[in-house]
Amino acid sequence: GVAVLDGHLYAVGGLSDLSTYLNSVEKYDPKTNQWRNVQSMSSKRFYLGVTVLDGSLYAVGGSSGGRTWLNSVEKYDPVKNQWSDDTPMSSKRQLPGVTVLDGSLYVVGGRNDTSVEKAVISTTSTTSAAMSINTVELPTFVVLFVAFIAVHI
């Protein structure tokens, strides 16, 4: 996953050599044109969603190998260079669409081991310790569109 935080580009997790799942995180500084490693996540993640909320980077869901889907969420504090576990999602999913709107983090769609998800999960940074889950049924074409975009980027 990829996101921009404080003018830096972060490359989060991924897959190496088509078989090694990564928990590494790299930070690109466009002013110096250099990449450097920052603290790794606790979980290896591929097909994850990444976004920024209130100065923190979030790594959401994904796959940690084979058919092992994740519902976990990790939060990165760039000042402390530290990842912490955040409230997990209600369902495991890879390829989630993840974004922020009006101070809330939204997870839209994705895929788990049995189906394409059609729910929206939201949280605000002020209530993330007690995540409120608002499930909204979405039309299938919206979910498939999100998954298609995630796969083809």
GROMACS .gro file of C-alpha atoms in nm:
model
  153
    1GLY     CA    1   0.000   0.000   0.000
    2VAL     CA    2   0.103   0.359  -0.054
    3ALA     CA    3   0.013   0.687   0.118
    4VAL     CA    4   0.149   1.039   0.165
    5LEU     CA    5   0.206   1.173   0.517
    6ASP     CA    6   0.372   1.506   0.601
    7GLY     CA    7   0.512   1.541   0.250
    8HIS     CA    8   0.669   1.194   0.248
    9LEU     CA    9   0.563   0.891   0.045
   10TYR     CA   10   0.528   0.567   0.243
   11ALA     CA   11   0.544   0.221   0.080
   12VAL     CA   12   0.382  -0.020   0.324
   13GLY     CA   13   0.405  -0.400   0.316
   14GLY     CA   14   0.373  -0.588  -0.012
   15LEU     CA   15   0.515  -0.896  -0.174
   16SER     CA   16   0.875  -0.973  -0.273
   17ASP     CA   17   0.986  -1.245  -0.512
   18LEU     CA   18   0.621  -1.347  -0.559
   19SER     CA   19   0.636  -1.550  -0.239
   20THR     CA   20   0.763  -1.341   0.053
   21TYR     CA   21   0.505  -1.130   0.234
   22LEU     CA   22   0.648  -0.809   0.379
   23ASN     CA   23   0.595  -0.611   0.697
   24SER     CA   24   0.858  -0.355   0.600
   25VAL     CA   25   0.782   0.014   0.554
   26GLU     CA   26   0.986   0.256   0.349
   27LYS     CA   27   0.968   0.636   0.351
   28TYR     CA   28   1.060   0.850   0.050
   29ASP     CA   29   1.174   1.209   0.097
   30PRO     CA   30   1.127   1.401  -0.229
   31LYS     CA   31   1.352   1.684  -0.106
   32THR     CA   32   1.655   1.454  -0.078
   33ASN     CA   33   1.535   1.199  -0.335
   34GLN     CA   34   1.610   0.920  -0.087
   35TRP     CA   35   1.430   0.619   0.054
   36ARG     CA   36   1.485   0.495   0.408
   37ASN     CA   37   1.338   0.218   0.619
   38VAL     CA   38   1.118   0.309   0.912
   39GLN     CA   39   0.977   0.081   1.180
   40SER     CA   40   0.821  -0.236   1.035
   41MET     CA   41   0.460  -0.333   1.105
   42SER     CA   42   0.397  -0.624   1.341
   43SER     CA   43   0.205  -0.813   1.067
   44LYS     CA   44   0.319  -0.903   0.719
   45ARG     CA   45   0.062  -0.761   0.474
   46PHE     CA   46  -0.008  -0.783   0.102
   47TYR     CA   47  -0.326  -0.654  -0.068
   48LEU     CA   48  -0.375  -0.413   0.221
   49GLY     CA   49  -0.536  -0.071   0.234
   50VAL     CA   50  -0.336   0.231   0.351
   51THR     CA   51  -0.451   0.581   0.440
   52VAL     CA   52  -0.371   0.878   0.667
   53LEU     CA   53  -0.587   1.015   0.948
   54ASP     CA   54  -0.491   1.291   1.193
   55GLY     CA   55  -0.118   1.263   1.130
   56SER     CA   56  -0.104   0.885   1.155
   57LEU     CA   57  -0.067   0.620   0.886
   58TYR     CA   58  -0.311   0.327   0.893
   59ALA     CA   59  -0.250  -0.021   0.748
   60VAL     CA   60  -0.581  -0.204   0.710
   61GLY     CA   61  -0.653  -0.571   0.642
   62GLY     CA   62  -0.476  -0.753   0.363
   63SER     CA   63  -0.332  -1.101   0.339
   64SER     CA   64  -0.044  -1.236   0.546
   65GLY     CA   65   0.022  -1.538   0.328
   66GLY     CA   66  -0.172  -1.785   0.120
   67ARG     CA   67  -0.539  -1.766   0.208
   68THR     CA   68  -0.484  -1.594   0.543
   69TRP     CA   69  -0.689  -1.275   0.532
   70LEU     CA   70  -0.652  -1.012   0.804
   71ASN     CA   71  -0.904  -0.804   0.997
   72SER     CA   72  -0.631  -0.626   1.193
   73VAL     CA   73  -0.554  -0.255   1.172
   74GLU     CA   74  -0.218  -0.101   1.258
   75LYS     CA   75  -0.150   0.267   1.322
   76TYR     CA   76   0.188   0.434   1.262
   77ASP     CA   77   0.306   0.737   1.459
   78PRO     CA   78   0.578   0.909   1.250
   79VAL     CA   79   0.704   1.117   1.546
   80LYS     CA   80   0.771   0.807   1.758
   81ASN     CA   81   0.851   0.588   1.454
   82GLN     CA   82   0.624   0.328   1.611
   83TRP     CA   83   0.335   0.103   1.502
   84SER     CA   84   0.055   0.007   1.738
   85ASP     CA   85  -0.247  -0.218   1.700
   86ASP     CA   86  -0.577  -0.040   1.649
   87THR     CA   87  -0.930  -0.175   1.674
   88PRO     CA   88  -0.972  -0.463   1.425
   89MET     CA   89  -1.241  -0.470   1.158
   90SER     CA   90  -1.546  -0.688   1.207
   91SER     CA   91  -1.445  -0.909   0.915
   92LYS     CA   92  -1.125  -1.023   0.749
   93ARG     CA   93  -1.063  -0.871   0.408
   94GLN     CA   94  -0.798  -0.814   0.147
   95LEU     CA   95  -0.806  -0.546  -0.123
   96PRO     CA   96  -1.011  -0.304   0.087
   97GLY     CA   97  -1.080   0.044  -0.039
   98VAL     CA   98  -0.963   0.272   0.243
   99THR     CA   99  -1.010   0.648   0.266
  100VAL     CA  100  -1.082   0.935   0.505
  101LEU     CA  101  -1.383   1.166   0.499
  102ASP     CA  102  -1.472   1.431   0.758
  103GLY     CA  103  -1.235   1.290   1.020
  104SER     CA  104  -1.346   0.928   0.984
  105LEU     CA  105  -1.160   0.634   0.832
  106TYR     CA  106  -1.375   0.429   0.594
  107VAL     CA  107  -1.310   0.076   0.475
  108VAL     CA  108  -1.516  -0.003   0.167
  109GLY     CA  109  -1.548  -0.345   0.012
  110GLY     CA  110  -1.267  -0.589  -0.027
  111ARG     CA  111  -1.255  -0.966  -0.046
  112ASN     CA  112  -1.244  -1.238   0.214
  113ASP     CA  113  -1.210  -1.612   0.179
  114THR     CA  114  -1.575  -1.661   0.091
  115SER     CA  115  -1.712  -1.346  -0.069
  116VAL     CA  116  -1.669  -0.990  -0.186
  117GLU     CA  117  -1.751  -0.759   0.105
  118LYS     CA  118  -2.029  -0.502   0.067
  119ALA     CA  119  -1.992  -0.311   0.392
  120VAL     CA  120  -1.852   0.021   0.503
  121ILE     CA  121  -1.667   0.034   0.833
  122SER     CA  122  -1.586   0.371   0.982
  123THR     CA  123  -1.397   0.504   1.280
  124THR     CA  124  -1.273   0.841   1.398
  125SER     CA  125  -0.932   0.892   1.550
  126THR     CA  126  -1.095   1.011   1.872
  127THR     CA  127  -1.301   0.693   1.907
  128SER     CA  128  -1.065   0.437   1.758
  129ALA     CA  129  -1.021   0.261   2.090
  130ALA     CA  130  -1.393   0.184   2.081
  131MET     CA  131  -1.448   0.162   1.708
  132SER     CA  132  -1.800   0.228   1.595
  133ILE     CA  133  -1.893   0.006   1.305
  134ASN     CA  134  -2.153   0.132   1.067
  135THR     CA  135  -2.240  -0.133   0.813
  136VAL     CA  136  -2.398  -0.009   0.494
  137GLU     CA  137  -2.493  -0.242   0.213
  138LEU     CA  138  -2.341  -0.131  -0.115
  139PRO     CA  139  -2.439  -0.226  -0.467
  140THR     CA  140  -2.220  -0.509  -0.597
  141PHE     CA  141  -2.085  -0.297  -0.883
  142VAL     CA  142  -1.936  -0.049  -0.633
  143VAL     CA  143  -1.754  -0.325  -0.445
  144LEU     CA  144  -1.630  -0.486  -0.764
  145PHE     CA  145  -1.515  -0.148  -0.895
  146VAL     CA  146  -1.313  -0.087  -0.575
  147ALA     CA  147  -1.159  -0.435  -0.598
  148PHE     CA  148  -1.084  -0.386  -0.970
  149ILE     CA  149  -0.908  -0.057  -0.904
  150ALA     CA  150  -0.704  -0.208  -0.619
  151VAL     CA  151  -0.589  -0.501  -0.833
  152HIS     CA  152  -0.503  -0.295  -1.140
  153ILE     CA  153  -0.310  -0.007  -0.987
   0.00000   0.00000   0.00000
